[in-house]
CSV table of C-alpha atoms in Angstrom, one decimal:
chain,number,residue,atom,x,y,z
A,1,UNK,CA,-4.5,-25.2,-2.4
A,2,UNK,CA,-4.9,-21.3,-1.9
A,3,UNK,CA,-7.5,-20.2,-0.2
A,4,UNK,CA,-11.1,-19.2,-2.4
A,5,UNK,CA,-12.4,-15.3,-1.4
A,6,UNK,CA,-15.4,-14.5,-3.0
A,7,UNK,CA,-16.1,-10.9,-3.9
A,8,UNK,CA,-19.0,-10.8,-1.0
A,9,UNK,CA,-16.6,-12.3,1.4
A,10,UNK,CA,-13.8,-9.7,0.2
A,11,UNK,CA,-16.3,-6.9,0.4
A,12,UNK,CA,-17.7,-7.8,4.1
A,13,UNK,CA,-14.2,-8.1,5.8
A,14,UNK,CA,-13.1,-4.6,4.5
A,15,UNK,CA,-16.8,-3.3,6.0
A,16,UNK,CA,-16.1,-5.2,9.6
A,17,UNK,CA,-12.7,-4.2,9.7
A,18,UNK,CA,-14.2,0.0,9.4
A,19,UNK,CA,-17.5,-0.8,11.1
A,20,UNK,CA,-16.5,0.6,15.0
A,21,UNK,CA,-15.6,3.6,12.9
A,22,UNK,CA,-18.7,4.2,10.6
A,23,UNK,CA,-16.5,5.3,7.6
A,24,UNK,CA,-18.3,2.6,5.2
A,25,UNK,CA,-21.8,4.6,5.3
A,26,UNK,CA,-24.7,2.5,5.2
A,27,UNK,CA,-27.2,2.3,1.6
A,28,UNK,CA,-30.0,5.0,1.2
A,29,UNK,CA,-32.3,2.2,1.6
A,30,UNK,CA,-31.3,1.7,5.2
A,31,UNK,CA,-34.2,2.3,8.1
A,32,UNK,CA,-34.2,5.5,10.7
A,33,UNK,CA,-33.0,3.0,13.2
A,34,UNK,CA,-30.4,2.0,11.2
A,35,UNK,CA,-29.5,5.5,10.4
A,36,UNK,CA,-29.5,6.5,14.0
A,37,UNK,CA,-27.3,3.6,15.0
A,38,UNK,CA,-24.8,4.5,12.6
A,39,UNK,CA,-24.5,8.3,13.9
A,40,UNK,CA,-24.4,7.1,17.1
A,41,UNK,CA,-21.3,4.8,16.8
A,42,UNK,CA,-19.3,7.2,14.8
A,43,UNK,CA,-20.1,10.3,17.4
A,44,UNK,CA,-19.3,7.8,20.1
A,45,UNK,CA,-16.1,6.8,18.4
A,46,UNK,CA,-15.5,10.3,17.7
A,47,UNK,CA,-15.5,11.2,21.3
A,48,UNK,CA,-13.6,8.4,22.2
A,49,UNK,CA,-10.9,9.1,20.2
A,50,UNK,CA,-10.8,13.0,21.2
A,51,UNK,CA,-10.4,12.0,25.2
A,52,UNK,CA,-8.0,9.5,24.0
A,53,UNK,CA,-5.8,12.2,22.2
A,54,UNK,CA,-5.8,14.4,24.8
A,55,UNK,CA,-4.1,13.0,27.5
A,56,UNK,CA,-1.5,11.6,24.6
A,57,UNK,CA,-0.6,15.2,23.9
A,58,UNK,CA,0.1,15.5,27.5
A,59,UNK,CA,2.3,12.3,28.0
A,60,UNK,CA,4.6,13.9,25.4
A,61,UNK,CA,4.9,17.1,26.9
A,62,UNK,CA,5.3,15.4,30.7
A,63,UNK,CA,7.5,12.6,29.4
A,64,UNK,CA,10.1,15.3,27.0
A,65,UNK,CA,12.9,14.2,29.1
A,66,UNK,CA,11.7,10.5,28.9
A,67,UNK,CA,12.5,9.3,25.3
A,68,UNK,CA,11.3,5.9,25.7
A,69,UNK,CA,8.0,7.8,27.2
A,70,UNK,CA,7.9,10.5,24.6
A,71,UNK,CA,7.8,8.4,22.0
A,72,UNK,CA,5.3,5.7,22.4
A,73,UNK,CA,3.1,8.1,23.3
A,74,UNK,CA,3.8,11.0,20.0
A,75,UNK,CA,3.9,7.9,17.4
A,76,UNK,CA,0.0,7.2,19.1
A,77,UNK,CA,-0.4,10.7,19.2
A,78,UNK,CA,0.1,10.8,15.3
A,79,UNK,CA,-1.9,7.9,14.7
A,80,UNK,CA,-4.6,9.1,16.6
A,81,UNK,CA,-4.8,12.6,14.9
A,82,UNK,CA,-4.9,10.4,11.9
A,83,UNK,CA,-8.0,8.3,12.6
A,84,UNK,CA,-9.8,11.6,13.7
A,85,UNK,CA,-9.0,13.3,10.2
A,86,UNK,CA,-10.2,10.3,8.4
A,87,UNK,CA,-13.2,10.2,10.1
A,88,UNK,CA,-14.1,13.5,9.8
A,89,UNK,CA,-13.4,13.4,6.2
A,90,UNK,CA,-15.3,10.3,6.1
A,91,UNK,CA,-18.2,12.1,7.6
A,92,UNK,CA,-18.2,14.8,5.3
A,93,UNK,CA,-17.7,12.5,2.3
A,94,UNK,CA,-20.8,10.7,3.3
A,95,UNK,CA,-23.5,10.9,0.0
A,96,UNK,CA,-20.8,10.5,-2.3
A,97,UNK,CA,-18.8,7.3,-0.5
A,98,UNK,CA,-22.8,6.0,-0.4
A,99,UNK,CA,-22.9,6.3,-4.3
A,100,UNK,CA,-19.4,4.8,-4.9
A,101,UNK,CA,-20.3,2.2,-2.7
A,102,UNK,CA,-23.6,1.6,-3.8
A,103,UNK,CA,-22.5,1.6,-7.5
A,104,UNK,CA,-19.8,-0.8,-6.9
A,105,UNK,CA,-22.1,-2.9,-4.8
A,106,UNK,CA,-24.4,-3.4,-7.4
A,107,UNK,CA,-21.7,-4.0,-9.9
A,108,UNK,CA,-20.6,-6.9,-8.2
A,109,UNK,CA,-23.7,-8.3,-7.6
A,110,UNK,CA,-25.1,-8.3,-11.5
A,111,UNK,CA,-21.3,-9.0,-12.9
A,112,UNK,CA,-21.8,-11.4,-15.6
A,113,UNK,CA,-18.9,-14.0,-16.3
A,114,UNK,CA,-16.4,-11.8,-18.0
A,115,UNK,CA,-17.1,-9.2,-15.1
A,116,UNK,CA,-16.6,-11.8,-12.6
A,117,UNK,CA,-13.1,-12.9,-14.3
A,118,UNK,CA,-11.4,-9.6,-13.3
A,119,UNK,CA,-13.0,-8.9,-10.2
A,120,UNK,CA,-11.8,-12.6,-9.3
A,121,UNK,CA,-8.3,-11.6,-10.9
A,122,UNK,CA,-8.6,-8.6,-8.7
A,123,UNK,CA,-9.1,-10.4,-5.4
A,124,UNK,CA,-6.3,-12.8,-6.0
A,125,UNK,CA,-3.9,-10.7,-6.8
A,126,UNK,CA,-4.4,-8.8,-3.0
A,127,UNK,CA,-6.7,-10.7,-1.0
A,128,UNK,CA,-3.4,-11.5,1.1
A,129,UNK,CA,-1.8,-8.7,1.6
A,130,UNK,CA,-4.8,-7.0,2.6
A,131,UNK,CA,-6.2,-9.4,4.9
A,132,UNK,CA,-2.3,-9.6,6.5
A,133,UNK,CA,-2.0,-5.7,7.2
A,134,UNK,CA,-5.8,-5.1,8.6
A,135,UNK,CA,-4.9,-8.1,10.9
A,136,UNK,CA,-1.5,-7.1,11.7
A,137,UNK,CA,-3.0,-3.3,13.0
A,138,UNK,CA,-5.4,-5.1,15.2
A,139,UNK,CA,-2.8,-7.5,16.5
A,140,UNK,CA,-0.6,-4.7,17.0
A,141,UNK,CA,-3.3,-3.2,19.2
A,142,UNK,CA,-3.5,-6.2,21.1
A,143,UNK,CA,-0.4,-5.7,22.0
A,144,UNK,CA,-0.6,-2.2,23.4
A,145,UNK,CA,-3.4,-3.7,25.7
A,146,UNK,CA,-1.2,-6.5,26.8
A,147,UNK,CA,1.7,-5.5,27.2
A,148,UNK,CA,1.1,-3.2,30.8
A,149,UNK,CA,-0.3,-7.0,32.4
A,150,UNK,CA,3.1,-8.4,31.7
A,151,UNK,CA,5.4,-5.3,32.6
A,152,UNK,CA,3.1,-4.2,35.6
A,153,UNK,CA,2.4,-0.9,34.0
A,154,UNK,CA,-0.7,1.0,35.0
A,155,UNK,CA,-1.9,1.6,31.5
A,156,UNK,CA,-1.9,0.4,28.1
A,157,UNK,CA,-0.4,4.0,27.0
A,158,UNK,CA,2.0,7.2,28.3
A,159,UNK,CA,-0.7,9.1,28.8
A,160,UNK,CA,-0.8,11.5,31.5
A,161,UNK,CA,-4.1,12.9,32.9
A,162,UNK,CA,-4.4,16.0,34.5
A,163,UNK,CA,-6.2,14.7,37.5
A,164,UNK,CA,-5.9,11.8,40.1
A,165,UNK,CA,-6.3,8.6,38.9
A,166,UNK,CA,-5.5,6.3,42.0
A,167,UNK,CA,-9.3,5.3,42.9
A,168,UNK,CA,-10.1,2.1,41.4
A,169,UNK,CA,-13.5,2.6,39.4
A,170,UNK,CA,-11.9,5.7,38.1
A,171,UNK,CA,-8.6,3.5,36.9
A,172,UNK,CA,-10.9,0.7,35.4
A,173,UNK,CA,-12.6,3.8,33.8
A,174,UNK,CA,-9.9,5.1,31.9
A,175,UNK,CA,-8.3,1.8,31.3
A,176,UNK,CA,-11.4,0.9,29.2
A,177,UNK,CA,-11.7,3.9,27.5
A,178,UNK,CA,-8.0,2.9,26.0
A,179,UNK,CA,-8.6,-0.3,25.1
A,180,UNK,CA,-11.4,0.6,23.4
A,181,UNK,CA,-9.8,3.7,21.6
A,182,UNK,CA,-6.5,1.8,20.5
A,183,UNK,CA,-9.1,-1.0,18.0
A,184,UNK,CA,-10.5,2.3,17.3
A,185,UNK,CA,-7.2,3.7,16.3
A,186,UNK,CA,-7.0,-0.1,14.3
A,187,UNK,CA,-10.2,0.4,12.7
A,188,UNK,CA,-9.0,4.2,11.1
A,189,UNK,CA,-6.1,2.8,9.8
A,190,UNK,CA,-8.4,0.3,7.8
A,191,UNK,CA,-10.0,3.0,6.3
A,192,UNK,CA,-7.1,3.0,3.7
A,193,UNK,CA,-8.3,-0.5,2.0
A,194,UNK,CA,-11.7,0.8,2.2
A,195,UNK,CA,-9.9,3.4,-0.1
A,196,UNK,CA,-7.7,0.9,-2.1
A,197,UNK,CA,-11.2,-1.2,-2.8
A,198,UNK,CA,-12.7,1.9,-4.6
A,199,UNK,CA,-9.5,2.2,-6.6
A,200,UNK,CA,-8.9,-1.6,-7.5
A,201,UNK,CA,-12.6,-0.9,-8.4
A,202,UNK,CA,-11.5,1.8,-11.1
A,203,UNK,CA,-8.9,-0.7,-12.4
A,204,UNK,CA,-12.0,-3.7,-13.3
A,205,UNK,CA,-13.9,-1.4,-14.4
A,206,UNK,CA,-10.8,-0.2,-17.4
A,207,UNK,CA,-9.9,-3.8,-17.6
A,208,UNK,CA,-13.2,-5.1,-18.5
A,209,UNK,CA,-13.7,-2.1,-20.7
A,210,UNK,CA,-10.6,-2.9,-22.6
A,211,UNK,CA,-11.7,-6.5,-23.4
A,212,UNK,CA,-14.9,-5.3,-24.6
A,213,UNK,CA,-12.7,-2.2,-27.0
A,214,UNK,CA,-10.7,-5.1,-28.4
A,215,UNK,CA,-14.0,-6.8,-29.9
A,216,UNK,CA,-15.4,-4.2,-31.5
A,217,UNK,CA,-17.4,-4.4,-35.1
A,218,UNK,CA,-19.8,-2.2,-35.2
A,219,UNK,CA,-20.8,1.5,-34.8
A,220,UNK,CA,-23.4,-0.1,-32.3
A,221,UNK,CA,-20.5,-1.6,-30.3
A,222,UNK,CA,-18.4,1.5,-30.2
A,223,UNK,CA,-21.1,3.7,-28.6
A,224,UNK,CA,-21.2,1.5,-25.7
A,225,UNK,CA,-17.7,1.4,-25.3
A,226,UNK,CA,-17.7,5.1,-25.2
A,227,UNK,CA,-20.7,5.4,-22.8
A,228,UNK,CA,-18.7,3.7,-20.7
A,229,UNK,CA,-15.8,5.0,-20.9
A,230,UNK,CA,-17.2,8.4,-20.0
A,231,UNK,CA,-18.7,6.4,-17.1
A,232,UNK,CA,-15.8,4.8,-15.7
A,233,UNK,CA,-13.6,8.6,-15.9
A,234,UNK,CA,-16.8,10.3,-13.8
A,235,UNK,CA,-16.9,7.3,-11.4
A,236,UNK,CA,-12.6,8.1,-11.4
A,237,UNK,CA,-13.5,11.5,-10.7
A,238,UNK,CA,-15.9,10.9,-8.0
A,239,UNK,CA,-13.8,8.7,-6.3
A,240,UNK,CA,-11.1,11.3,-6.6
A,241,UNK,CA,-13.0,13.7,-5.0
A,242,UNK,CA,-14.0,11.1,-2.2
A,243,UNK,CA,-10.7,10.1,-1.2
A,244,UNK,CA,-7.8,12.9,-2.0
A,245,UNK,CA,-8.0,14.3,1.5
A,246,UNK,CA,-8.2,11.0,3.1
A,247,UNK,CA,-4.9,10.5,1.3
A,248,UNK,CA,-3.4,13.6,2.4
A,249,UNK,CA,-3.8,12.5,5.5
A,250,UNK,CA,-2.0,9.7,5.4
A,251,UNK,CA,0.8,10.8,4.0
A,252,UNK,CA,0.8,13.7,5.8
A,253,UNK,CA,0.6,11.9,9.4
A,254,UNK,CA,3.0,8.8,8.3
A,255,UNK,CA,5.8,11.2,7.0
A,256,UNK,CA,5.7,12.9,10.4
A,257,UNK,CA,5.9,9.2,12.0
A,258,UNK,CA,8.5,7.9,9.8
A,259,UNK,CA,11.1,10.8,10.3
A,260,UNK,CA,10.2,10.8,14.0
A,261,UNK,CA,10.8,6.4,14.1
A,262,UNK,CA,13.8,6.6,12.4
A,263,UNK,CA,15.6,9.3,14.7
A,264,UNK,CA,13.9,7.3,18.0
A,265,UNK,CA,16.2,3.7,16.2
A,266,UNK,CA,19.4,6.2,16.3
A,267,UNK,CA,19.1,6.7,20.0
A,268,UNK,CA,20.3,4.8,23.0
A,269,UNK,CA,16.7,3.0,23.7
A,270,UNK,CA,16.1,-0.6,24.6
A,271,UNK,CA,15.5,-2.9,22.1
A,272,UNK,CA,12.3,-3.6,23.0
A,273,UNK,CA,11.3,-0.1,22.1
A,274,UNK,CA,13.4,0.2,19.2
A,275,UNK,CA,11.6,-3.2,18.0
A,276,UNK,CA,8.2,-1.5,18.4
A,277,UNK,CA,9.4,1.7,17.0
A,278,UNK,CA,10.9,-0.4,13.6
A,279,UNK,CA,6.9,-1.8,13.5
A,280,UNK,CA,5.6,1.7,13.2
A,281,UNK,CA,8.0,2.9,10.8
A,282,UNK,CA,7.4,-0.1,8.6
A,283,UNK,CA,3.5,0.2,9.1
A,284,UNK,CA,3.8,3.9,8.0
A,285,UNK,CA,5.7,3.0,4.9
A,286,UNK,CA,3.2,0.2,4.5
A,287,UNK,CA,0.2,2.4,4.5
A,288,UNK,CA,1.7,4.5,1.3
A,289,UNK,CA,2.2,1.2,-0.1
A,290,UNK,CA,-1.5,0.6,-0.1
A,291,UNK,CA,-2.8,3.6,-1.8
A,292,UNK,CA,-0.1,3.8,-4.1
A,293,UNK,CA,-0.7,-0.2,-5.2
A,294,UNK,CA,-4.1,0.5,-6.7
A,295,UNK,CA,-3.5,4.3,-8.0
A,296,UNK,CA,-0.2,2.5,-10.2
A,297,UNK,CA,-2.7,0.4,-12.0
A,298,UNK,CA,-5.2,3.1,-12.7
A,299,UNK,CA,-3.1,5.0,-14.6
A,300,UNK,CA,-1.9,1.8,-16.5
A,301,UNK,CA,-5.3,0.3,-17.1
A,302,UNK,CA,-6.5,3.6,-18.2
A,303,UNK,CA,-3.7,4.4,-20.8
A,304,UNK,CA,-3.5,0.7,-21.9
A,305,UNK,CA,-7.8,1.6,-23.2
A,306,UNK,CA,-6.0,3.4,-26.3
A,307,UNK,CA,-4.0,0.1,-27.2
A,308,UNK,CA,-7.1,-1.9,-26.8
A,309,UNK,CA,-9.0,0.3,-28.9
A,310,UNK,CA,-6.7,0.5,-31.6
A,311,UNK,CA,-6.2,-3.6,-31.6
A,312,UNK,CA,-10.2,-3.6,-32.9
A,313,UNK,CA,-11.2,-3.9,-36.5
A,314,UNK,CA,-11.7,-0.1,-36.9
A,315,UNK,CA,-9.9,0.6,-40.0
A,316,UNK,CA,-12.6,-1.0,-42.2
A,317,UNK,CA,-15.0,1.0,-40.2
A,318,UNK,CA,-17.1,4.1,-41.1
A,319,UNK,CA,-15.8,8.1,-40.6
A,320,UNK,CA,-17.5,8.3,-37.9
A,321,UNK,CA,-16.1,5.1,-36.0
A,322,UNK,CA,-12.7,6.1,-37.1
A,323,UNK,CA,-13.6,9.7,-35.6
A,324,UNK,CA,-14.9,8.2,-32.4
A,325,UNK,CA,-11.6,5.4,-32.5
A,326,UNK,CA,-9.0,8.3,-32.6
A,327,UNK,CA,-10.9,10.4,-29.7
A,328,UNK,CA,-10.8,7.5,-27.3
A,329,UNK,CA,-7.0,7.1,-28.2
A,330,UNK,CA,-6.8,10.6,-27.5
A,331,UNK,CA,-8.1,10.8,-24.2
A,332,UNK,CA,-6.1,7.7,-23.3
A,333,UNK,CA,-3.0,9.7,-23.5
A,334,UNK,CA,-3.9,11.3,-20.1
A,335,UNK,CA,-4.4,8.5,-17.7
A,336,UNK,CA,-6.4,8.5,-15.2
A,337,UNK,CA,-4.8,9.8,-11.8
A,338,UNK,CA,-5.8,10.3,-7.8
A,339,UNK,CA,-3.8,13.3,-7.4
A,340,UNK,CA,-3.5,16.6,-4.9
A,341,UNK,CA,-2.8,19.7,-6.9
A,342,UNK,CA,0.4,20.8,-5.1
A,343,UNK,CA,0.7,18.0,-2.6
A,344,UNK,CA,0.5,14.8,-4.4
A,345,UNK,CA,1.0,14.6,-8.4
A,346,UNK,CA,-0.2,11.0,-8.6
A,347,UNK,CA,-0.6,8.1,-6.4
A,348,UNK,CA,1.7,5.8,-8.2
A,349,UNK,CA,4.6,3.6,-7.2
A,350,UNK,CA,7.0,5.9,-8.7
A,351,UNK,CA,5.6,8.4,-5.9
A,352,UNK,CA,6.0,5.4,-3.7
A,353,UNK,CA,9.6,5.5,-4.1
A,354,UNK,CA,10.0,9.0,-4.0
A,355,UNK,CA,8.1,9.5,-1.0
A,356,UNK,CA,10.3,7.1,0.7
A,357,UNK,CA,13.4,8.9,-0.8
A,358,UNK,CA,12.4,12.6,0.6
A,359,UNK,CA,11.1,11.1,3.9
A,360,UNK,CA,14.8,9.4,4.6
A,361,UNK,CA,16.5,12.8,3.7
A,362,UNK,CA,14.1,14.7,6.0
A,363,UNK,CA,15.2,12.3,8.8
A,364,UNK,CA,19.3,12.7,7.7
A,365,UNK,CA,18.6,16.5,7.8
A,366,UNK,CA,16.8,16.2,10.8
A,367,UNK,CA,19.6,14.3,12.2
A,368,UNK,CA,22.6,16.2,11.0
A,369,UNK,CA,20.6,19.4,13.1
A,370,UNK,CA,20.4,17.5,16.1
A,371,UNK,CA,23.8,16.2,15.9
A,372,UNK,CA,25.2,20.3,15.4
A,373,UNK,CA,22.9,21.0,18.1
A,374,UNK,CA,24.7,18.3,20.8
């Protein structure tokens, strides 16, 4: 029997998984205390993070004649820089991620039971995979902070400070201030199902809409439809606006870590390292995955409102339904897409696959340079 996630529970776990990041802001009906608690985990996070980053940049500048060195500390270094951008974004995106949040909240709550069909369709159809990868990127933390207890190394990272660190409290200290930065570093990269919720959001939203367009009768009936409609493509917008540079970001940060993994499994490295290094790169390619999942079905659930329309007894109808009919099977002709003018055309599978395609000939390029180089 597979296991039953409601919407609340689905809804919750993404929030935890962000909350030692404060990326899911908190509802306008929140207390000062509240309020004050929340700035004061993401500025201490913040912070964190910084002082973690630091030293990072330094172990791969130290360690540049040190492979093994160099790179476990510039694939943290990337996904450090990473979880900074995203919270910084995150920051800045602050009243609107409230809204979309607080418009999706109350969704769910008030869904009636064809609402709750598709949001329960919704959940099924990821609720593994999503709960799988936001464990895996904490387990993969847990690691890090193992791993110097069984190899006797002095810290959980390469990092290299530019001070003495051979006094004990000072060593505890710093050791501390990694652990806790690398479930910080775990808790950015969750950031990208907060996104993926808001888009799978988008998707129930069309879905539901296009059940209601295939029922239509009336005039009455038709307005609603295209009072949502016009709804749903602000909300679209919105959420665009919310989460394009998050996305950037991600891509951005991942190719860099991909091209970078895939040169590091070329060399002559143990296979310990080349093991962790294949994680990374597979993580990286895995985090694309995610936003490009939900963005696919946007612009399929958002085209496929044109076919639903046109399946409803409209024909029979009045000028002005027929009118209203052919506009909404107009607009469907563009679908709905989370795009970055001159960066990203559309977060869709078929970028998926070609943003796998260009990374691996960056690398091959990459590689044949070296290669004249030696």
């Amino acid at each position: 029997m597979m296991l039953s996630v409601t919407s609340q529970t689905a809804l919750n776990f993404t929030e935890m998984s962000v909350y030692f990041v404060s990326s899911w802001p908190p509802t306008k009906f929140v207390n000062k205390q509240q309020k004050l608690w929340f700035n004061f985990r993401w500025w201490l996070a913040f912070t964190l993070l910084l002082l973690f980053l630091l030293p990072l940049l330094n172990g791969v500048y130290v360690h540049h004649k040190h492979p093994v060195k160099m790179i476990n500390a510039a694939c943290l270094s990337a996904a450090t820089v990473q979880a900074l951008l995203k919270m910084l974004i995150c920051r800045a995106q602050w009243p609107r991620l409230q809204m979309l949040h607080s418009e999706m909240d109350k969704f769910i709550k008030n869904a009636d039971d064809l609402e709750n069909k598709y949001i329960r369709k919704y959940i099924e159809r990821g609720y593994i995979f999503h709960g799988f990868v936001t464990s895996s990127m904490y387990l993969v933390s847990l690691v890090f902070i193992i791993e110097p207890a069984l190899q006797s190394h002095q810290f959980p990272t390469d990092s290299v400070y530019p001070f003495r660190i051979q006094h004990e409290a000072i060593h505890i200290a710093l050791y501390t201030q990694q652990i806790v930065a690398l479930f910080l570093v775990a808790a950015a990269l969750s950031v990208d199902f907060q996104v993926a919720i808001l888009l799978w959001f988008i998707g129930i939203k069309f879905e539901i809409l296009g059940d209601l367009c295939e029922r239509v009768s009336t005039n009455l009936e038709l307005d609603k439809c295209i009072i949502e409609h016009q709804r749903i493509l602000w909300y679209a917008d919105q959420v665009q606006r919310a989460v394009c540079f998050i996305t950037f970001s991600a891509v951005a940060t991942t190719t860099l870590g991909v091209v970078c993994g895939c040169l590091a499994l070329l060399g002559n490295l143990p296979l310990a390292v080349k093991f962790r290094v294949a994680n990374i790169v597979g993580n990286a390619a895995t985090e694309i995955f995610i936003y490009a999942w939900p963005g696919d079905n946007i612009i399929t659930v958002s085209q496929e409102i044109g076919w639903k329309i046109y399946n409803c007894n409209w024909l029979a109808g009045s000028p002005k339904m027929v009118k209203n009919v052919m506009s909404i099977i107009q607009r469907a002709q563009h679908p709905v897409t989370i795009s970055i003018s001159g960066f990203i055309p559309s977060l869709s599978l078929q970028y998926y696959t070609s943003f796998l395609s260009t990374t691996f000939s960056y690398f091959t390029t990459l590689r044949i340079i070296l290669s004249a180089a030696g």
